[in-house]
Structure formats: structure tokens, C-alpha cells
mmCIF file of C-alpha atoms in Angstrom:
data_model
loop_
_atom_site.group_PDB
_atom_site.id
_atom_site.type_symbol
_atom_site.label_atom_id
_atom_site.label_comp_id
_atom_site.label_asym_id
_atom_site.label_seq_id
_atom_site.Cartn_x
_atom_site.Cartn_y
_atom_site.Cartn_z
ATOM 1 C CA MET X 1 101.324 158.562 18.181
ATOM 2 C CA THR X 2 101.126 159.976 15.466
ATOM 3 C CA ARG X 3 101.525 158.427 12.007
ATOM 4 C CA HIS X 4 104.385 159.086 9.808
ATOM 5 C CA ALA X 5 105.568 159.424 6.252
ATOM 6 C CA ARG X 6 106.987 156.648 4.311
ATOM 7 C CA ASN X 7 110.801 157.698 3.963
ATOM 8 C CA CYS X 8 110.553 159.805 7.309
ATOM 9 C CA THR X 9 113.590 159.938 8.432
ATOM 10 C CA ALA X 10 112.787 161.464 11.865
ATOM 11 C CA GLY X 11 112.536 158.528 14.564
ATOM 12 C CA ALA X 12 115.002 158.262 16.632
ATOM 13 C CA VAL X 13 115.920 154.085 16.742
ATOM 14 C CA TYR X 14 117.484 152.843 13.906
ATOM 15 C CA THR X 15 115.527 149.726 12.800
ATOM 16 C CA TYR X 16 116.360 145.947 11.508
ATOM 17 C CA HIS X 17 115.367 147.027 8.015
ATOM 18 C CA GLU X 18 117.434 149.782 8.311
ATOM 19 C CA LYS X 19 119.747 148.444 9.484
ATOM 20 C CA LYS X 20 119.769 145.819 6.448
ATOM 21 C CA LYS X 21 118.946 147.975 3.794
ATOM 22 C CA ASP X 22 122.229 150.122 4.602
ATOM 23 C CA ALA X 23 123.988 146.920 4.909
ATOM 24 C CA ALA X 24 123.465 145.863 1.037
ATOM 25 C CA ASN X 25 123.266 149.465 -0.310
ATOM 26 C CA SER X 26 126.360 150.083 1.630
ATOM 27 C CA GLY X 27 128.569 147.246 1.851
ATOM 28 C CA PHE X 28 129.430 147.110 4.376
ATOM 29 C CA GLY X 29 128.069 144.190 7.128
ATOM 30 C CA THR X 30 126.556 141.053 7.360
ATOM 31 C CA THR X 31 124.850 139.688 4.637
ATOM 32 C CA SER X 32 122.835 136.420 6.335
ATOM 33 C CA ARG X 33 121.361 134.599 2.991
ATOM 34 C CA ARG X 34 119.818 130.838 3.184
ATOM 35 C CA ILE X 35 121.135 128.347 0.413
ATOM 36 C CA GLY X 36 119.622 127.135 -1.903
ATOM 37 C CA LYS X 37 118.311 123.001 -1.584
ATOM 38 C CA ASP X 38 121.671 122.836 -4.588
ATOM 39 C CA SER X 39 124.021 122.987 -1.836
ATOM 40 C CA VAL X 40 122.516 120.156 -0.181
ATOM 41 C CA LYS X 41 123.543 116.184 -0.662
ATOM 42 C CA SER X 42 120.343 114.472 -1.541
ATOM 43 C CA PHE X 43 119.027 111.712 0.429
ATOM 44 C CA ASP X 44 119.775 108.728 -2.477
ATOM 45 C CA CYS X 45 123.270 110.485 -3.139
ATOM 46 C CA CYS X 46 127.073 109.028 -2.200
ATOM 47 C CA SER X 47 128.342 111.289 0.305
ATOM 48 C CA LEU X 48 132.214 110.954 -2.104
ATOM 49 C CA THR X 49 130.839 111.215 -5.380
ATOM 50 C CA LEU X 50 127.823 112.803 -4.295
ATOM 51 C CA GLN X 51 125.836 111.448 -7.325
ATOM 52 C CA PRO X 52 122.935 108.967 -7.259
ATOM 53 C CA CYS X 53 123.999 105.950 -6.630
ATOM 54 C CA ARG X 54 122.947 102.727 -8.575
ATOM 55 C CA ASN X 55 124.458 100.271 -6.532
ATOM 56 C CA PRO X 56 124.350 101.704 -2.867
ATOM 57 C CA VAL X 57 125.931 100.065 0.635
ATOM 58 C CA ILE X 58 125.415 101.896 3.873
ATOM 59 C CA THR X 59 127.324 101.651 6.385
ATOM 60 C CA LYS X 60 126.674 101.261 10.583
ATOM 61 C CA ASP X 61 126.299 103.679 10.901
ATOM 62 C CA GLY X 62 123.596 105.347 8.282
ATOM 63 C CA TYR X 63 125.867 107.103 5.225
ATOM 64 C CA LEU X 64 125.444 106.449 1.848
ATOM 65 C CA PHE X 65 127.584 104.975 -0.503
ATOM 66 C CA ASP X 66 127.685 103.815 -4.250
ATOM 67 C CA LYS X 67 129.697 100.533 -4.198
ATOM 68 C CA GLU X 68 131.902 101.097 -6.614
ATOM 69 C CA ALA X 69 133.035 104.174 -4.968
ATOM 70 C CA ILE X 70 133.169 103.018 -1.755
ATOM 71 C CA LEU X 71 135.483 99.688 -3.434
ATOM 72 C CA THR X 72 138.063 101.921 -4.324
ATOM 73 C CA TYR X 73 138.483 104.308 -1.983
ATOM 74 C CA ILE X 74 139.140 101.143 0.358
ATOM 75 C CA ILE X 75 141.373 99.223 -2.259
ATOM 76 C CA SER X 76 143.093 102.593 -2.566
ATOM 77 C CA LYS X 77 143.214 102.494 1.240
ATOM 78 C CA LYS X 78 145.075 99.188 1.293
ATOM 79 C CA ASN X 79 148.051 99.851 -1.214
ATOM 80 C CA GLU X 80 148.621 102.890 0.663
ATOM 81 C CA TYR X 81 149.105 101.495 3.526
ATOM 82 C CA SER X 82 151.149 98.828 1.574
ATOM 83 C CA ARG X 83 153.802 101.328 0.998
ATOM 84 C CA LYS X 84 154.193 102.796 4.403
ATOM 85 C CA MET X 85 154.247 99.365 5.768
ATOM 86 C CA LYS X 86 157.985 99.126 3.265
ATOM 87 C CA GLU X 87 158.849 101.819 4.302
ATOM 88 C CA TYR X 88 158.288 101.799 7.402
ATOM 89 C CA GLU X 89 160.382 98.372 7.405
ATOM 90 C CA LYS X 90 163.246 100.009 5.147
ATOM 91 C CA GLN X 91 163.712 101.903 7.987
ATOM 92 C CA MET X 92 163.308 99.393 10.804
ATOM 93 C CA LYS X 93 166.301 97.291 8.703
ATOM 94 C CA GLN X 94 168.274 100.902 8.264
ATOM 95 C CA ASP X 95 167.837 100.998 12.012
ATOM 96 C CA GLU X 96 169.279 97.441 12.720
ATOM 97 C CA GLU X 97 172.346 97.517 10.204
ATOM 98 C CA GLU X 98 173.127 100.445 12.427
ATOM 99 C CA ASP X 99 173.302 98.821 15.706
ATOM 100 C CA ALA X 100 174.695 95.715 14.872
ATOM 101 C CA ALA X 101 177.689 98.474 12.909
ATOM 102 C CA LYS X 102 177.937 100.096 16.694
ATOM 103 C CA ALA X 103 178.673 97.436 18.104
ATOM 104 C CA ASN X 104 180.875 95.373 16.154
ATOM 105 C CA ALA X 105 182.596 99.466 15.830
ATOM 106 C CA GLU X 106 182.633 98.775 20.150
ATOM 107 C CA LEU X 107 184.184 95.286 20.183
ATOM 108 C CA GLN X 108 186.378 96.291 17.527
ATOM 109 C CA LYS X 109 187.683 99.277 18.750
ATOM 110 C CA LYS X 110 188.404 96.826 23.108
ATOM 111 C CA LEU X 111 189.852 93.860 20.347
ATOM 112 C CA ASP X 112 192.500 96.451 19.710
ATOM 113 C CA LYS X 113 192.782 98.386 23.161
ATOM 114 C CA PHE X 114 193.614 94.250 24.596
ATOM 115 C CA ILE X 115 196.121 93.460 20.811
ATOM 116 C CA SER X 116 198.047 96.956 21.908
ATOM 117 C CA THR X 117 198.428 96.005 25.991
ATOM 118 C CA GLU X 118 199.170 92.270 24.701
ATOM 119 C CA LYS X 119 201.761 93.542 22.493
ATOM 120 C CA ASN X 120 203.141 96.808 24.256
ATOM 121 C CA ILE X 121 207.079 95.629 25.485
ATOM 122 C CA VAL X 122 207.806 98.920 26.402
ATOM 123 C CA SER X 123 207.804 99.301 30.558
ATOM 124 C CA ASN X 124 209.280 101.744 33.628
ATOM 125 C CA LYS X 125 208.861 104.679 30.993
ATOM 126 C CA ALA X 126 209.972 108.382 32.090
ATOM 127 C CA VAL X 127 209.945 111.274 30.308
ATOM 128 C CA THR X 128 212.141 114.104 32.080
ATOM 129 C CA LEU X 129 212.571 117.923 30.397
ATOM 130 C CA ASN X 130 215.912 119.618 29.768
ATOM 131 C CA GLY X 131 217.508 122.753 29.864
ATOM 132 C CA ASN X 132 217.381 122.361 25.960
ATOM 133 C CA GLY X 133 213.450 122.573 26.240
ATOM 134 C CA ALA X 134 214.003 118.888 24.827
ATOM 135 C CA PHE X 135 212.131 115.749 26.372
ATOM 136 C CA VAL X 136 214.061 113.521 26.968
ATOM 137 C CA VAL X 137 212.491 109.341 27.506
ATOM 138 C CA ARG X 138 213.996 107.655 29.317
ATOM 139 C CA PHE X 139 212.903 103.099 28.593
ATOM 140 C CA SER X 140 213.906 100.414 29.189
ATOM 141 C CA LEU X 141 214.245 98.031 26.537
ATOM 142 C CA PHE X 142 214.834 93.775 27.175
ATOM 143 C CA SER X 143 216.674 95.214 30.463
ATOM 144 C CA GLN X 144 218.378 97.555 28.748
ATOM 145 C CA PRO X 145 218.344 100.922 29.541
ATOM 146 C CA PHE X 146 217.215 103.403 26.145
ATOM 147 C CA LEU X 147 218.148 106.901 26.375
ATOM 148 C CA LEU X 148 216.009 109.086 23.217
ATOM 149 C CA PHE X 149 215.725 112.540 22.714
ATOM 150 C CA VAL X 150 212.766 114.424 21.410
ATOM 151 C CA SER X 151 212.715 118.113 20.728
ATOM 152 C CA ARG X 152 209.950 120.488 21.041
ATOM 153 C CA PRO X 153 207.828 121.337 19.203
ATOM 154 C CA PRO X 154 207.696 125.675 18.371
ATOM 155 C CA ALA X 155 204.645 126.654 19.444
ATOM 156 C CA GLU X 156 201.839 127.018 17.300
ATOM 157 C CA GLN X 157 201.481 131.148 15.888
ATOM 158 C CA PRO X 158 197.918 132.603 15.196
ATOM 159 C CA SER X 159 197.726 132.613 11.545
ATOM 160 C CA THR X 160 198.714 135.246 9.718
ATOM 161 C CA SER X 161 196.747 134.651 6.266
ATOM 162 C CA GLY X 162 194.076 136.981 6.739
ATOM 163 C CA ALA X 163 191.346 134.694 5.312
ATOM 164 C CA ILE X 164 187.831 135.323 7.099
ATOM 165 C CA SER X 165 186.341 133.231 5.454
ATOM 166 C CA ASN X 166 184.926 130.024 7.127
ATOM 167 C CA VAL X 167 184.910 127.764 4.215
ATOM 168 C CA SER X 168 188.691 127.992 3.864
ATOM 169 C CA LEU X 169 191.484 125.363 4.600
ATOM 170 C CA GLY X 170 188.997 122.083 3.125
ATOM 171 C CA LYS X 171 186.471 123.586 5.456
ATOM 172 C CA ARG X 172 183.761 123.442 3.008
ATOM 173 C CA LYS X 173 182.595 119.668 3.087
ATOM 174 C CA GLU X 174 182.234 120.079 6.912
ATOM 175 C CA LEU X 175 179.911 123.067 7.170
ATOM 176 C CA PRO X 176 176.892 122.617 6.914
ATOM 177 C CA SER X 177 174.527 124.677 3.646
ATOM 178 C CA PHE X 178 172.259 126.522 5.692
ATOM 179 C CA TRP X 179 169.989 126.980 2.508
ATOM 180 C CA VAL X 180 169.337 123.800 2.373
ATOM 181 C CA PRO X 181 166.470 123.059 5.545
ATOM 182 C CA SER X 182 168.344 119.075 5.942
ATOM 183 C CA GLN X 183 170.926 120.535 5.844
ATOM 184 C CA THR X 184 170.668 122.628 8.861
ATOM 185 C CA PRO X 185 172.034 122.208 12.163
ATOM 186 C CA ALA X 186 169.452 121.826 14.156
ATOM 187 C CA ALA X 187 167.440 119.298 11.494
ATOM 188 C CA LYS X 188 166.451 116.097 12.779
ATOM 189 C CA VAL X 189 165.987 112.746 10.474
ATOM 190 C CA SER X 190 162.171 112.386 10.511
ATOM 191 C CA ARG X 191 160.842 109.237 11.428
ATOM 192 C CA ILE X 192 158.059 107.037 9.610
ATOM 193 C CA GLU X 193 155.943 106.149 12.053
ATOM 194 C CA LYS X 194 154.203 102.572 11.770
ATOM 195 C CA PRO X 195 150.991 103.624 10.059
ATOM 196 C CA ASP X 196 147.988 101.896 10.847
ATOM 197 C CA SER X 197 146.024 98.986 8.706
ATOM 198 C CA LYS X 198 142.617 100.118 10.057
ATOM 199 C CA ILE X 199 140.696 101.767 7.506
ATOM 200 C CA TYR X 200 137.743 104.297 7.928
ATOM 201 C CA CYS X 201 135.268 105.885 7.179
ATOM 202 C CA PRO X 202 135.486 108.853 5.246
ATOM 203 C CA VAL X 203 132.613 110.088 6.352
ATOM 204 C CA SER X 204 132.630 109.713 9.623
ATOM 205 C CA ASN X 205 136.512 108.267 9.849
ATOM 206 C CA LYS X 206 135.384 105.008 12.208
ATOM 207 C CA PRO X 207 136.422 102.404 11.561
ATOM 208 C CA LEU X 208 135.354 100.513 8.140
ATOM 209 C CA LYS X 209 135.643 97.111 6.795
ATOM 210 C CA ALA X 210 134.107 95.637 3.442
ATOM 211 C CA LYS X 211 132.279 93.283 4.929
ATOM 212 C CA ASP X 212 130.448 95.071 6.977
ATOM 213 C CA LEU X 213 128.861 96.615 4.559
ATOM 214 C CA ILE X 214 124.802 96.342 4.116
ATOM 215 C CA GLU X 215 123.263 96.468 -0.110
ATOM 216 C CA VAL X 216 119.834 98.952 0.252
ATOM 217 C CA LYS X 217 117.101 98.689 -1.845
ATOM 218 C CA PHE X 218 115.266 101.750 -2.502
ATOM 219 C CA THR X 219 111.624 101.618 -3.692
ATOM 220 C CA LEU X 220 110.886 103.483 -6.465
ATOM 221 C CA VAL X 221 107.581 105.145 -7.186
ATOM 222 C CA LYS X 222 105.541 104.085 -9.617
ATOM 223 C CA ASP X 223 103.150 106.502 -11.856
ATOM 224 C CA PRO X 224 102.672 105.517 -15.325
ATOM 225 C CA ALA X 225 102.492 109.048 -16.312
ATOM 226 C CA ASP X 226 105.320 109.976 -15.595
ATOM 227 C CA LYS X 227 107.571 109.207 -18.885
ATOM 228 C CA LYS X 228 111.071 111.340 -17.167
ATOM 229 C CA SER X 229 113.904 109.596 -16.511
ATOM 230 C CA LEU X 230 114.688 108.593 -12.571
ATOM 231 C CA ILE X 231 117.720 110.874 -12.758
ATOM 232 C CA ALA X 232 115.403 113.529 -13.609
ATOM 233 C CA LYS X 233 112.569 112.815 -11.437
ATOM 234 C CA GLU X 234 111.778 115.165 -8.287
ATOM 235 C CA ASN X 235 110.429 112.503 -6.643
ATOM 236 C CA ARG X 236 112.159 108.749 -7.291
ATOM 237 C CA TYR X 237 111.646 106.690 -4.308
ATOM 238 C CA MET X 238 108.868 106.233 -1.892
ATOM 239 C CA CYS X 239 108.834 103.794 1.584
ATOM 240 C CA ALA X 240 109.015 100.694 1.018
ATOM 241 C CA VAL X 241 105.623 99.870 3.508
ATOM 242 C CA THR X 242 103.461 103.255 3.910
ATOM 243 C CA HIS X 243 104.327 103.663 0.182
ATOM 244 C CA ASP X 244 105.406 108.367 1.089
ATOM 245 C CA ILE X 245 107.337 109.507 -0.574
ATOM 246 C CA LEU X 246 111.045 110.474 0.492
ATOM 247 C CA SER X 247 113.331 113.424 0.619
ATOM 248 C CA ASN X 248 115.708 115.185 2.676
ATOM 249 C CA SER X 249 113.255 116.811 4.480
ATOM 250 C CA VAL X 250 111.668 113.079 5.944
ATOM 251 C CA PRO X 251 113.564 110.923 7.999
ATOM 252 C CA CYS X 252 114.314 107.014 6.645
ATOM 253 C CA ALA X 253 116.107 104.132 7.674
ATOM 254 C CA VAL X 254 116.290 100.898 5.977
ATOM 255 C CA LEU X 255 116.382 97.377 7.628
ATOM 256 C CA LYS X 256 120.062 96.128 7.403
ATOM 257 C CA PRO X 257 118.324 91.715 7.077
ATOM 258 C CA THR X 258 116.322 92.931 3.673
ATOM 259 C CA GLY X 259 118.588 96.399 3.033
ATOM 260 C CA ASP X 260 114.594 98.202 2.480
ATOM 261 C CA VAL X 261 114.231 102.020 2.983
ATOM 262 C CA VAL X 262 111.265 103.221 4.470
ATOM 263 C CA THR X 263 110.256 106.473 7.264
ATOM 264 C CA ILE X 264 110.958 106.622 10.564
ATOM 265 C CA GLU X 265 108.126 108.042 10.589
ATOM 266 C CA CYS X 266 106.684 104.484 9.668
ATOM 267 C CA ILE X 267 108.974 102.076 11.982
ATOM 268 C CA GLU X 268 107.827 104.099 15.975
ATOM 269 C CA LYS X 269 104.267 103.325 14.538
ATOM 270 C CA ILE X 270 103.491 100.544 12.990
ATOM 271 C CA ILE X 271 108.396 98.405 13.063
ATOM 272 C CA LYS X 272 108.632 99.150 16.763
ATOM 273 C CA LYS X 273 104.915 97.806 18.134
ATOM 274 C CA ASP X 274 106.106 93.390 17.162
ATOM 275 C CA MET X 275 109.714 94.168 16.016
ATOM 276 C CA ILE X 276 108.938 92.157 13.243
ATOM 277 C CA HIS X 277 109.739 93.055 9.014
ATOM 278 C CA PRO X 278 106.479 93.885 8.210
ATOM 279 C CA LEU X 279 107.373 92.495 4.105
ATOM 280 C CA THR X 280 108.786 89.084 5.258
ATOM 281 C CA ASN X 281 107.646 88.858 9.095
ATOM 282 C CA GLU X 282 111.897 88.067 10.275
ATOM 283 C CA LYS X 283 112.127 89.063 13.725
ATOM 284 C CA LEU X 284 114.074 92.260 14.079
ATOM 285 C CA SER X 285 116.049 93.862 17.084
ATOM 286 C CA GLU X 286 117.539 97.595 17.581
ATOM 287 C CA SER X 287 120.715 97.223 15.499
ATOM 288 C CA ASP X 288 118.691 95.725 12.311
ATOM 289 C CA ILE X 289 116.559 99.526 12.208
ATOM 290 C CA ILE X 290 119.130 101.276 10.539
ATOM 291 C CA PRO X 291 118.798 105.198 9.947
ATOM 292 C CA LEU X 292 120.002 106.676 6.524
ATOM 293 C CA GLN X 293 121.282 109.670 7.038
ATOM 294 C CA ARG X 294 120.700 113.288 5.758
ATOM 295 C CA GLY X 295 122.934 114.909 3.222
ATOM 296 C CA GLY X 296 124.903 117.726 4.355
ATOM 297 C CA THR X 297 127.024 120.912 3.378
ATOM 298 C CA GLY X 298 130.231 123.008 3.923
ATOM 299 C CA PHE X 299 128.776 124.959 5.848
ATOM 300 C CA ALA X 300 126.595 123.978 8.486
ATOM 301 C CA THR X 301 125.340 120.266 10.328
ATOM 302 C CA THR X 302 122.436 118.311 8.606
ATOM 303 C CA ASN X 303 119.255 119.603 8.132
ATOM 304 C CA GLU X 304 120.240 122.045 11.156
ATOM 305 C CA LYS X 305 121.331 125.528 10.640
ATOM 306 C CA LEU X 306 121.232 125.444 6.594
ATOM 307 C CA GLU X 307 122.827 129.119 6.827
ATOM 308 C CA ALA X 308 126.608 130.560 6.012
ATOM 309 C CA LYS X 309 127.689 133.846 6.832
ATOM 310 C CA GLU X 310 129.589 136.188 4.287
ATOM 311 C CA GLN X 311 131.835 138.914 6.478
ATOM 312 C CA LYS X 312 131.970 142.496 4.871
ATOM 313 C CA PRO X 313 133.936 145.612 6.521
ATOM 314 C CA CYS X 314 132.050 147.168 9.297
ATOM 315 C CA LEU X 315 132.559 150.634 10.073
ATOM 316 C CA GLN X 316 132.615 151.537 13.346
ATOM 317 C CA VAL X 317 131.379 155.135 14.597
#
């Protein structure tokens, strides 16, 4: 195979690197770029405020929250439920009043019909049409025959006013306003569904209760030479048992009885042998070990595929 110069363009294959270089220079194609660590939530940050937790608590599913933030969220959801419940109860009360009004109207209609039937003193009524175009009504009243002539009403003539507006003759109030959504003929009264009294986790969308929150106890890294503040430190916490440095790349778990944070490696190699808490010698179960969910981005799942694609217009050859 012969050697080629650096700028040789006589190759028969359009290589990947050439394609990527041309895409970057021309602005066409797809540009893939790895997102930096600043876009990834740290393992010790609240899932709501995205800031380091002052009083960390964890749910049964392993999501970390600041106690103040999650309690504020729960209270706001309870207030929202109370407001929606009042609106729902008001709607139900209106429905009951409408049903009662309809029942009373039906009862009054039946009563009026009964009264009109009982008070009818006219009997043997007969209606005929004479030669002059008038109606002749023959009936008996208290056994005495009576004759009543009623002139025939003239036939309705078509309107010659020439009005073509559909809001004339007092029809303005009857016709709906087609430019108002709530007044259109197809518009229906929106119904309020009964609100759900459960409060759901803002991350996992599973039922959440304040009493189920577990306090978390992080073990600080003891370094006398490091005079930085806690937030400025890159390595802030360590495993409570092995003293390994904790970070997003280190899978961690919380021991439910004490809230201590340890690494998954410590659990696999030390704790799961006897299922005894290494600090308190307390008996543990599988439910007492809660894996700590690590932070992710808005583009991909946590620590699985931290990539985002920017679509550009593509030239078709």
C-alpha cells in the first residue's frame, strides 16, 4: 500500500474523521459532545433545590432531599389538595341543588296537571268548522248547552321586513357568542374530578409520607491541612466504615437504623456476610439497606449515557 500525504484528497473512502471535521466547519450534520460534571447533580445534593443538603433525608426509594425543601413541598401539596377538595365539594353541592330543583319541578308539574284535571267543568266538547271559515265550539256547562264562535286566525304571511340579521327581533340574547369559547354551542361545563389525597414523590412519582423520611448522617472527611469550607471541598464525605472517599462515581447506600452512608463495596464484602451493623452490632435486614440514587442530568439517565445530540440541518447529496 502506497503512502499518502497529509492533505491527500484522492482517497476513495470518506472517513469518519473527515466527515466530523467537515460537519464542524460547515455547520451541517450532528454534533455529539459529552456533558461536563457541572451538569450532573452531586450525590449529596437535594433533588429539589440541587444544592448541598443541610439536613439530608432520604426516601424509601433512595432519593435524597433537604428536610426543609421536602417538608415545604409536602405542605404545599396538602394545601393544594384542600383547595381542590373545596372546589369539588362546591360542585357536588351545586349538583345536589340542581337535582332537587328538577325533582321539585317534576312534582309541581304533576300537581298542576292533577289540579287542572280536577277543576275542569267543561264536558262534551265538540269543535266544527262552519261555511264562513270560523270555528264553532259546542259544549255543555252545568247541563246547559252553549255555542261559541271563534274566528279563524289569518294565515301567517312571510316577513317582508327584509332583515337578514340573526340578532334581530330580540334573538341577541338567545344566540351564543361564537368568539367566546365558553359560549359556543359545543362548549360543555368542565367537571372537576375528585382530587387524590396522596402526595407523590417529585422524582419517583411514588406515594410519599413525611413519617417515612429517614435522616441521613454523612461522615465528614477529616483533613486538618484542608482549610476550605465544606461546600468548596471536592472530597467532602467518606464511608462510615471503610473511610473511602464518596463521590458520584462511587455507588453508596444508607443504613436505615442509623442513617450512616457506606459504599456498596462495603456492603457486599463486610455487611452482607453476617447482616450486622458494623458500628452498632445491630441485626440488619435487606430492607434496612437503601441504595442512594446518584444525580443525573436532564438529557440522560444517571451515569448511563451522559450525552446530548444537537441536530443540525443535513445536506442530502
